[in-house]
GROMACS .gro file of C-alpha atoms in nm:
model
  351
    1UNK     CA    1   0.000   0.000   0.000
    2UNK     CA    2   0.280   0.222   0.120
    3UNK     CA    3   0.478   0.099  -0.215
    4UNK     CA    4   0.122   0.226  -0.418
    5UNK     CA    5   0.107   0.576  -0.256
    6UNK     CA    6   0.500   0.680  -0.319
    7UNK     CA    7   0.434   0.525  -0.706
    8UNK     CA    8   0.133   0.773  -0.742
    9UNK     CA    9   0.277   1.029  -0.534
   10UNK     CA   10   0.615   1.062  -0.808
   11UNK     CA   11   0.405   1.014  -1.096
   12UNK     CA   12   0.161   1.327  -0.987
   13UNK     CA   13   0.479   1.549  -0.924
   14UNK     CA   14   0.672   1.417  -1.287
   15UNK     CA   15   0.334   1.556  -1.445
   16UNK     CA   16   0.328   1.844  -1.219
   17UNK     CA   17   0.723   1.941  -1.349
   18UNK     CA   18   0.619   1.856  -1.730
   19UNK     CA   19   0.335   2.090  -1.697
   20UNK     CA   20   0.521   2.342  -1.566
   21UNK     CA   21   0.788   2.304  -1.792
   22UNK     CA   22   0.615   2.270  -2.136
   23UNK     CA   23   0.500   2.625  -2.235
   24UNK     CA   24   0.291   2.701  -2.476
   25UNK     CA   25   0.482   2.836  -2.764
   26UNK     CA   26   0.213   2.841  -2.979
   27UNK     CA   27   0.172   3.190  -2.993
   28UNK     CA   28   0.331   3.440  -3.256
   29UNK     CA   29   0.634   3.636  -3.114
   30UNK     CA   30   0.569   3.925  -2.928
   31UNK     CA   31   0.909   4.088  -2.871
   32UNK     CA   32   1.025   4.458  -2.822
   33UNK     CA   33   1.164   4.595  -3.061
   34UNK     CA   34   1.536   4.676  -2.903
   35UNK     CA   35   1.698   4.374  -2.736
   36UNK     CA   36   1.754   4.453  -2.312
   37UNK     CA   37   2.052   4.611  -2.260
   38UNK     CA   38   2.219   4.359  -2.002
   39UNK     CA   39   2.486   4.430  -1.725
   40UNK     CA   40   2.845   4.371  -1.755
   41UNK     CA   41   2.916   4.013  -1.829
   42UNK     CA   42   2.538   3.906  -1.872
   43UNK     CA   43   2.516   3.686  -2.205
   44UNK     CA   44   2.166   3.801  -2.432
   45UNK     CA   45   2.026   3.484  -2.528
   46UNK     CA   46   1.707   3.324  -2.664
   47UNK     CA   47   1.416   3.281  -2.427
   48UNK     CA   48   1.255   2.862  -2.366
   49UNK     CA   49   1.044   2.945  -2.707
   50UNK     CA   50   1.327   3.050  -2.895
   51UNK     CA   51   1.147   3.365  -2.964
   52UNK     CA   52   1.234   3.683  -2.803
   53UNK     CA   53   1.620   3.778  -2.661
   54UNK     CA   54   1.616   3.819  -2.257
   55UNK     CA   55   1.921   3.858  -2.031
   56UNK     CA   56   2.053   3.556  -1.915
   57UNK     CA   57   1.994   3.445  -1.498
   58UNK     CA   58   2.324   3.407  -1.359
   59UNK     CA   59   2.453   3.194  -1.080
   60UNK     CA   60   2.197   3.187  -0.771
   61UNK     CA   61   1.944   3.410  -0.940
   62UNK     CA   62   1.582   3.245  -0.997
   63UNK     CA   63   1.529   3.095  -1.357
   64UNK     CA   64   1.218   2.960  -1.523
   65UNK     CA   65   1.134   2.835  -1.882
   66UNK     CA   66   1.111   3.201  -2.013
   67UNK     CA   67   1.417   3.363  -1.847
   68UNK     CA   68   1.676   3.066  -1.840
   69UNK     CA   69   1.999   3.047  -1.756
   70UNK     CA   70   2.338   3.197  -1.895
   71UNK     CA   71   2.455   2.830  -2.058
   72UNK     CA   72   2.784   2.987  -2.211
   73UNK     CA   73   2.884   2.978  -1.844
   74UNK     CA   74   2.734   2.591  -1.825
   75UNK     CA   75   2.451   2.723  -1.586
   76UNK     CA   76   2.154   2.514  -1.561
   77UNK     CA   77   1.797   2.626  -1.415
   78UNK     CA   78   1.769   2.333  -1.120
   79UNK     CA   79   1.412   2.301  -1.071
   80UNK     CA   80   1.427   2.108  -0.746
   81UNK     CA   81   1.554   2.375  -0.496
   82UNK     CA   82   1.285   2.543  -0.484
   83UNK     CA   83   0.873   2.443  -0.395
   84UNK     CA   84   0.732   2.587  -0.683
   85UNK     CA   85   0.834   2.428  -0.968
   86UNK     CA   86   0.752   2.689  -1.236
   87UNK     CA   87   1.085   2.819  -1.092
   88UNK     CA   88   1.453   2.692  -1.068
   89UNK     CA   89   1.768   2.806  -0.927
   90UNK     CA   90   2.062   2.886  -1.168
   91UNK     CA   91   2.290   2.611  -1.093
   92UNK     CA   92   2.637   2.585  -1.192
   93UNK     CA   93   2.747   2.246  -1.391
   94UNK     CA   94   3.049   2.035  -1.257
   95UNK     CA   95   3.379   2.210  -1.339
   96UNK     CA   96   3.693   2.295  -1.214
   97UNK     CA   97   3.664   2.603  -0.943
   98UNK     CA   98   3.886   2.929  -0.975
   99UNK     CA   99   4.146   3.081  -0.717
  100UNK     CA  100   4.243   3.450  -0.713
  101UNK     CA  101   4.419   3.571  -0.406
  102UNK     CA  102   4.313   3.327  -0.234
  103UNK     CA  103   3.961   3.354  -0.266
  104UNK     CA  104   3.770   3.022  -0.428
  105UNK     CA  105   3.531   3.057  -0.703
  106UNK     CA  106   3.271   2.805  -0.871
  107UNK     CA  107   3.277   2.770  -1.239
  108UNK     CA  108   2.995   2.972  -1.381
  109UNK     CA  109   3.035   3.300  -1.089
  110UNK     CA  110   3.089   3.595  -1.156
  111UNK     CA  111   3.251   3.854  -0.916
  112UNK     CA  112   3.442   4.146  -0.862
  113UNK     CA  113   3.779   4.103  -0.741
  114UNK     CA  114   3.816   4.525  -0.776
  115UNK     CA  115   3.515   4.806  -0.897
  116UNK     CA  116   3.752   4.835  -1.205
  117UNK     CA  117   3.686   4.449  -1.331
  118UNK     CA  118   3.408   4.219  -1.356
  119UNK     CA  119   3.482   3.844  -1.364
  120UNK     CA  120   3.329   3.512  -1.406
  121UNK     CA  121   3.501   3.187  -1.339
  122UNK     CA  122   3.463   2.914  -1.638
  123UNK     CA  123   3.612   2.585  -1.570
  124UNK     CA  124   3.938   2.680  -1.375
  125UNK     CA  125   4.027   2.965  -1.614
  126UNK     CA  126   3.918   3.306  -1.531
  127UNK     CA  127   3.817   3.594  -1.765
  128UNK     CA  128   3.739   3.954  -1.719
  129UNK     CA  129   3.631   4.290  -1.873
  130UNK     CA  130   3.736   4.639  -1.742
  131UNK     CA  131   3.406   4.857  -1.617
  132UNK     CA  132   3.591   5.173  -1.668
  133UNK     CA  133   3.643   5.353  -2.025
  134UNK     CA  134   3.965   5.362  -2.165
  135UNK     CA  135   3.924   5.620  -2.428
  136UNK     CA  136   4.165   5.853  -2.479
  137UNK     CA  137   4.091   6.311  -2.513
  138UNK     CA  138   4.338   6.486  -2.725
  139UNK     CA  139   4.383   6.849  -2.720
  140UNK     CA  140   4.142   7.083  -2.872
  141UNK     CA  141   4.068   7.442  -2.883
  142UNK     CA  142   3.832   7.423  -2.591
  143UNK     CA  143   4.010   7.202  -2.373
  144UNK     CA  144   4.409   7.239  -2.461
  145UNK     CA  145   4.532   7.040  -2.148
  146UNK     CA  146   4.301   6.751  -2.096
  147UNK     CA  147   4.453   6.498  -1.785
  148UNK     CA  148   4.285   6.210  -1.607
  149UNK     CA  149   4.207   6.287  -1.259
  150UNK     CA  150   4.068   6.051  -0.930
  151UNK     CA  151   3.736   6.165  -0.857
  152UNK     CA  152   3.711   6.120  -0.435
  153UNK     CA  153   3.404   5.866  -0.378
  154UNK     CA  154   3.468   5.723  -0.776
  155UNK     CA  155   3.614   5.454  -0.872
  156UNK     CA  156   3.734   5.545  -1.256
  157UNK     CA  157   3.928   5.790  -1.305
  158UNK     CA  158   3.779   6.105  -1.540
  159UNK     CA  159   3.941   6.363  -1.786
  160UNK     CA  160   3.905   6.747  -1.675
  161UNK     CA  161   4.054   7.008  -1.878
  162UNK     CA  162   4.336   7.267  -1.784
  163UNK     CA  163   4.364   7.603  -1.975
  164UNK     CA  164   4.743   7.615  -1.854
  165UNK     CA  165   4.992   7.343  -1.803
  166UNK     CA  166   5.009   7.149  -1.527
  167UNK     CA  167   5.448   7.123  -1.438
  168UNK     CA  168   5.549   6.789  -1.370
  169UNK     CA  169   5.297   6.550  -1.475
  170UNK     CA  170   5.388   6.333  -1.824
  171UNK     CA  171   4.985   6.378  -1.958
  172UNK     CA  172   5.071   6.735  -1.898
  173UNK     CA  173   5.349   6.764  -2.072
  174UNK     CA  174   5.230   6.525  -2.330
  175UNK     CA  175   4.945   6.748  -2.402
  176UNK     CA  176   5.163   7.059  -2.435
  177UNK     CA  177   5.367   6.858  -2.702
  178UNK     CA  178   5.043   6.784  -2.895
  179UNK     CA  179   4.901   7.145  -2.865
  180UNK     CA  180   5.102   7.274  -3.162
  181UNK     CA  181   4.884   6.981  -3.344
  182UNK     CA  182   4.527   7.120  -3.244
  183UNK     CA  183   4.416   7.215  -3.597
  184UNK     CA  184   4.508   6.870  -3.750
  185UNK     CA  185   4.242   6.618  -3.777
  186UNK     CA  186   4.230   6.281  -3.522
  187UNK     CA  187   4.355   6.097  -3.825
  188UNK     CA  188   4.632   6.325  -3.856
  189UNK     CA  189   4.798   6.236  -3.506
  190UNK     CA  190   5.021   5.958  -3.526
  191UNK     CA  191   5.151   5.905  -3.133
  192UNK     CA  192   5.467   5.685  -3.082
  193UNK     CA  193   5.359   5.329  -3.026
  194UNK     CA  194   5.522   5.134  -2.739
  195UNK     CA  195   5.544   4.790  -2.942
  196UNK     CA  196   5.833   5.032  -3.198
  197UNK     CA  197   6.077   4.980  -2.914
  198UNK     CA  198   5.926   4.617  -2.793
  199UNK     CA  199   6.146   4.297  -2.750
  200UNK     CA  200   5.856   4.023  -2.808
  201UNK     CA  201   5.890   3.739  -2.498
  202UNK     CA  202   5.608   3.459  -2.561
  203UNK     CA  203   5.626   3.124  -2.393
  204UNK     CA  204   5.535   2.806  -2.551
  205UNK     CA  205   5.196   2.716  -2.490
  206UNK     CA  206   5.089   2.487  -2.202
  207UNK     CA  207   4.950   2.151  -2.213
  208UNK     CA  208   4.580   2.140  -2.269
  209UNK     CA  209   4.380   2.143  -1.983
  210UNK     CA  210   4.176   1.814  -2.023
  211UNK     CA  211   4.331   1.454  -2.152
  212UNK     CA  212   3.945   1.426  -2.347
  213UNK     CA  213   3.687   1.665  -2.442
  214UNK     CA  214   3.761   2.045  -2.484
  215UNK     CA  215   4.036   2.214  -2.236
  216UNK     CA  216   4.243   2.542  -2.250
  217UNK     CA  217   4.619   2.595  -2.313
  218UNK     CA  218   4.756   2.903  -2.195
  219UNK     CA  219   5.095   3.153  -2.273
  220UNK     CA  220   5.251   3.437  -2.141
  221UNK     CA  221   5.326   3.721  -2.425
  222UNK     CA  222   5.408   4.098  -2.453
  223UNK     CA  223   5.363   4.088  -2.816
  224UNK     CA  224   5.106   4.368  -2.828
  225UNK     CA  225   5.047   4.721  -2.881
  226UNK     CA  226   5.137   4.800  -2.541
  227UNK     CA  227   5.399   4.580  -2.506
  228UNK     CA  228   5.278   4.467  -2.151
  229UNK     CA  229   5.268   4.129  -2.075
  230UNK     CA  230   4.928   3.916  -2.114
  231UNK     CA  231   4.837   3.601  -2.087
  232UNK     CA  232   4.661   3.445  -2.397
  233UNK     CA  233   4.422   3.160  -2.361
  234UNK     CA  234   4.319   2.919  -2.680
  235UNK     CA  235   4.090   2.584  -2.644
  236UNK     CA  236   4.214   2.280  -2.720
  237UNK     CA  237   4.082   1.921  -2.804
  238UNK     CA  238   4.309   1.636  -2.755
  239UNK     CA  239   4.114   1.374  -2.810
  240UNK     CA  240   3.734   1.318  -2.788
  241UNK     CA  241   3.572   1.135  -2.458
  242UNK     CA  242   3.447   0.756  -2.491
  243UNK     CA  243   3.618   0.775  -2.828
  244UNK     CA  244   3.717   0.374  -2.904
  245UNK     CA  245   4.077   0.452  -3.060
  246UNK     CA  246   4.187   0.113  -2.940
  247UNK     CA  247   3.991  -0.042  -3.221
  248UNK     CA  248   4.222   0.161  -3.512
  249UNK     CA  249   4.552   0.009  -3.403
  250UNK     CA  250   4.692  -0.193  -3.656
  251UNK     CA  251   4.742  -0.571  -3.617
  252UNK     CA  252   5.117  -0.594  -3.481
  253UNK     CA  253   5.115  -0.234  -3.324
  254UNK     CA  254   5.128  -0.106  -3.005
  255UNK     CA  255   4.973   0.228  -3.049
  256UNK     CA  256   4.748   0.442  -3.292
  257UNK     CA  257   4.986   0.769  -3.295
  258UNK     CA  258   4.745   1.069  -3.474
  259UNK     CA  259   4.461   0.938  -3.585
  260UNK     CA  260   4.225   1.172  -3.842
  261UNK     CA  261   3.848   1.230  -3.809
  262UNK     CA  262   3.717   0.981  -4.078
  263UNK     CA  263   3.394   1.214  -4.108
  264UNK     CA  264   3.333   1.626  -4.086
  265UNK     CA  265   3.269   1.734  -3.690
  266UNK     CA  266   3.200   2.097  -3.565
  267UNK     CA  267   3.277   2.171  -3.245
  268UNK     CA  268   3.083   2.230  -2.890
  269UNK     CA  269   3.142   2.484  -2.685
  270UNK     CA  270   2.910   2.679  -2.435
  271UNK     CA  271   2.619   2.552  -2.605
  272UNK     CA  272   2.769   2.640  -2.945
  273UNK     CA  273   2.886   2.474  -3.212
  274UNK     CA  274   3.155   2.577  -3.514
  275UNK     CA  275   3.056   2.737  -3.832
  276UNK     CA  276   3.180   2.528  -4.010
  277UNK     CA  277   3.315   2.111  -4.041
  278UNK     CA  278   3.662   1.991  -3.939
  279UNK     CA  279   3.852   1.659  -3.996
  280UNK     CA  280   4.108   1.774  -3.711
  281UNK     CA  281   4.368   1.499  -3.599
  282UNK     CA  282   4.346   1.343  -3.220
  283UNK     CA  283   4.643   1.170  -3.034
  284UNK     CA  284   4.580   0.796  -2.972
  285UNK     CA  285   4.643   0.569  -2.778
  286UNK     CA  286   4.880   0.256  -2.660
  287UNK     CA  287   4.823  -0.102  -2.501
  288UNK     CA  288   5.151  -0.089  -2.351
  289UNK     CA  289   5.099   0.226  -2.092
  290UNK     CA  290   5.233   0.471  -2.273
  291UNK     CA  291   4.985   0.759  -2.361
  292UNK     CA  292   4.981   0.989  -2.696
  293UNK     CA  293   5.034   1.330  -2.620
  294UNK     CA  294   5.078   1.671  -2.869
  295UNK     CA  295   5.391   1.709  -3.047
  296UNK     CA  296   5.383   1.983  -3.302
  297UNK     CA  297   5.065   2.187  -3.319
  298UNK     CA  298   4.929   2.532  -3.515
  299UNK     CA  299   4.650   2.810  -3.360
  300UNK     CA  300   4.370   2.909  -3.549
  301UNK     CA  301   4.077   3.081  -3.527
  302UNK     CA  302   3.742   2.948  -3.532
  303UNK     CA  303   3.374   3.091  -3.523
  304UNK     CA  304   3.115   2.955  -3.351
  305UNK     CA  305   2.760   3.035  -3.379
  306UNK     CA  306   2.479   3.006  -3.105
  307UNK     CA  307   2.121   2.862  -3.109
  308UNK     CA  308   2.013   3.233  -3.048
  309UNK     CA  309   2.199   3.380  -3.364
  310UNK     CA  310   2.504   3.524  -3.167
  311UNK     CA  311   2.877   3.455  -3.311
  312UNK     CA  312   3.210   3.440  -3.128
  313UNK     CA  313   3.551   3.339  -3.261
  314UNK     CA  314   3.786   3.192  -3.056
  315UNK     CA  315   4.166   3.043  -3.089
  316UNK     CA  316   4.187   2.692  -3.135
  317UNK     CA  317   4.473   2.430  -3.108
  318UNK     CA  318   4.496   2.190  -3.434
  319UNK     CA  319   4.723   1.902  -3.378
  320UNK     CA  320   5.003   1.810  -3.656
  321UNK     CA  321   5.182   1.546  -3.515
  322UNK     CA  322   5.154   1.336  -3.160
  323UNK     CA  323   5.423   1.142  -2.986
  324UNK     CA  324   5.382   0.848  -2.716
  325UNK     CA  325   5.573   0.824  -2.403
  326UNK     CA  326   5.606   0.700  -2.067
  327UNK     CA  327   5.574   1.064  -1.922
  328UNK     CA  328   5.185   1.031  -1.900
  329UNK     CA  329   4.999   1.260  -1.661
  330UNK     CA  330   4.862   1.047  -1.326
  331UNK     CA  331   4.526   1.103  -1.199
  332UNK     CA  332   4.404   1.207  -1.490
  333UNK     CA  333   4.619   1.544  -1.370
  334UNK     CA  334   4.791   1.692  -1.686
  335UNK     CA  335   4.997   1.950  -1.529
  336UNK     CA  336   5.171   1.680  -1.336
  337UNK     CA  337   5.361   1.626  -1.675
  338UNK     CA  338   5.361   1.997  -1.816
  339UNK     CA  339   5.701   2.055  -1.733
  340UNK     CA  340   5.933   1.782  -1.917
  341UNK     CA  341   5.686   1.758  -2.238
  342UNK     CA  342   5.681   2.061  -2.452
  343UNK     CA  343   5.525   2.104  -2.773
  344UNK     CA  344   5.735   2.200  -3.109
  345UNK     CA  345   5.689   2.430  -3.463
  346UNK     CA  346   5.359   2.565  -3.298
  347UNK     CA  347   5.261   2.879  -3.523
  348UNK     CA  348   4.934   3.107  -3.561
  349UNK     CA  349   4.765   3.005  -3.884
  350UNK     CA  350   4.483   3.167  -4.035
  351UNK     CA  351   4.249   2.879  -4.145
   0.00000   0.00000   0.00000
């Protein structure tokens, strides 16, 4: 009897869930006719019908069918936290959490670590867009000495204008040198770049962050117009998951070195998928222990389009050549083996 009631009880609350979770779509789209303008960091995407653009629910925030989550940061609407199961809880999925001075973040939160940056963690790596302007006032008739000054109680800094020249400051004196140029046109000034007098420094790229599946590789270059040090960031595939690569080594081999994608594949990522098809090369794998890692790869570009009719383009790494070893990564951990396997002829290519 007990056994009866619990049956009945889960089916009532399965058709409770589907009710609440099919809407009707049936109805023509009734959207404004601007998009939202969303915060800092807030993707726009498609609402449950696919009809109208809202601003994605973020980490914590209360989703429902029509105002889902943000799933370029793998956030799902978890319809179980809360009693009233027309609305969920933006959840974030399983991934690798962020540290920044110490502080832990989950994959999918946002934060900021200063009023000058906004944040959001995504799968270990950590990515972030300045809130403050960085455009730049050159001298005009009206305001000949323009400097950037710290407003007390603000947290970006704001241009005022001088009508003399303030001694000892370098936008000062930089603005007295352009005054003589106050007729010319914007397109006219031509200021000294810092990359003229740059010595380029890039490391080689790091091993990809995931043995299956998509990951990140990482470097460390100054090879910009500023000539300041950044770190770059390109995803990287080394071999898909549950792929059966066992099955393509020949009869009298060990291992299956770089096997080739028989058949055209785009790529997933944050819900989106590539433009256009690859045949891309994987490492293999061994029967004898060793494991197939990269040995000479390019970067290129590639754009990926999303189910609500947004495009991105992001760096890629494209495998040449692999090489199998004994120096395989434990625990499924490869940055245990980052250090004593390096990767050779890598170059940017534009595909």
């Amino acid at each position: 009897m007990a056994g009866t009631v619990f049956t009945r009880s889960c089916i009532a609350l399965c058709l409770l869930i589907h009710t609440a979770l099919c809407q009707d779509c049936s109805q023509p789209c009734d959207c404004p006719a601007e998009s939202p303008l969303c915060p800092v960091g807030t993707s726009l995407v498609l609402d449950g019908c696919s009809c109208c653009k809202v601003c994605a629910r973020q980490a914590g925030e209360p989703c429902s069918f029509l105002e889902p989550c943000d799933h370029h940061k793998d956030l799902y609407c978890d319809y179980g936290v809360l009693s009233d199961t027309e609305t969920g809880i933006c959840m974030a999925q399983e991934g690798q959490t962020c540290d920044l001075g110490g502080v832990i973040y989950r994959s999918g939160e946002t934060f900021q670590p200063s009023c000058k940056h906004h944040c959001v963690c995504m799968n270990g790596e950590i990515g972030c867009v300045p809130t403050c302007a960085s455009n730049i006032r050159l001298p005009s008739p009206d305001c000949p000495y323009p400097r950037r000054v710290q407003i007390p109680g603000k947290c970006c800094e704001e241009w005022v204008c001088d009508q003399i020249p303030q001694e000892d400051t370098f936008q000062s004196a930089m603005a007295g040198r352009s005054i003589a140029y106050r007729e010319l046109s914007d397109q006219d000034v031509q200021p000294e770049s810092a990359r003229d007098n740059c010595i380029v420094q890039t490391t080689d790229w790091s091993e990809c962050s995931a043995t299956c599946g998509m990951g990140v590789s990482s470097r460390v270059t100054n090879d910009n117009e500023q000539c300041q040090l950044e770190r770059q960031t390109r995803i990287c595939m080394i071999r898909p998951c549950n792929a059966e690569l066992e099955k393509d080594i020949k009869r009298g081999k060990k291992c299956v070195r770089t096997p080739k994608s028989q058949r055209g594949m785009r790529f997933e990522l944050s819900g989106c998928q590539s433009a256009r098809l690859y045949k891309p090369k994987f490492c293999g794998v061994c029967t004898d222990g060793r494991c197939c890692t990269p040995h000479a790869t390019i970067t290129a570009e590639v754009e990926f389009r999303c189910p609500e009719g947004d495009s991105f383009r992001k760096k890629m790494m494209f495998i040449k050549t692999c090489s199998c070893h004994h120096d395989c990564p434990r625990e499924n951990d490869i940055f245990l083996a980052s250090n004593s396997r390096r990767m050779i002829g890598d170059y940017d290519n534009d595909m």
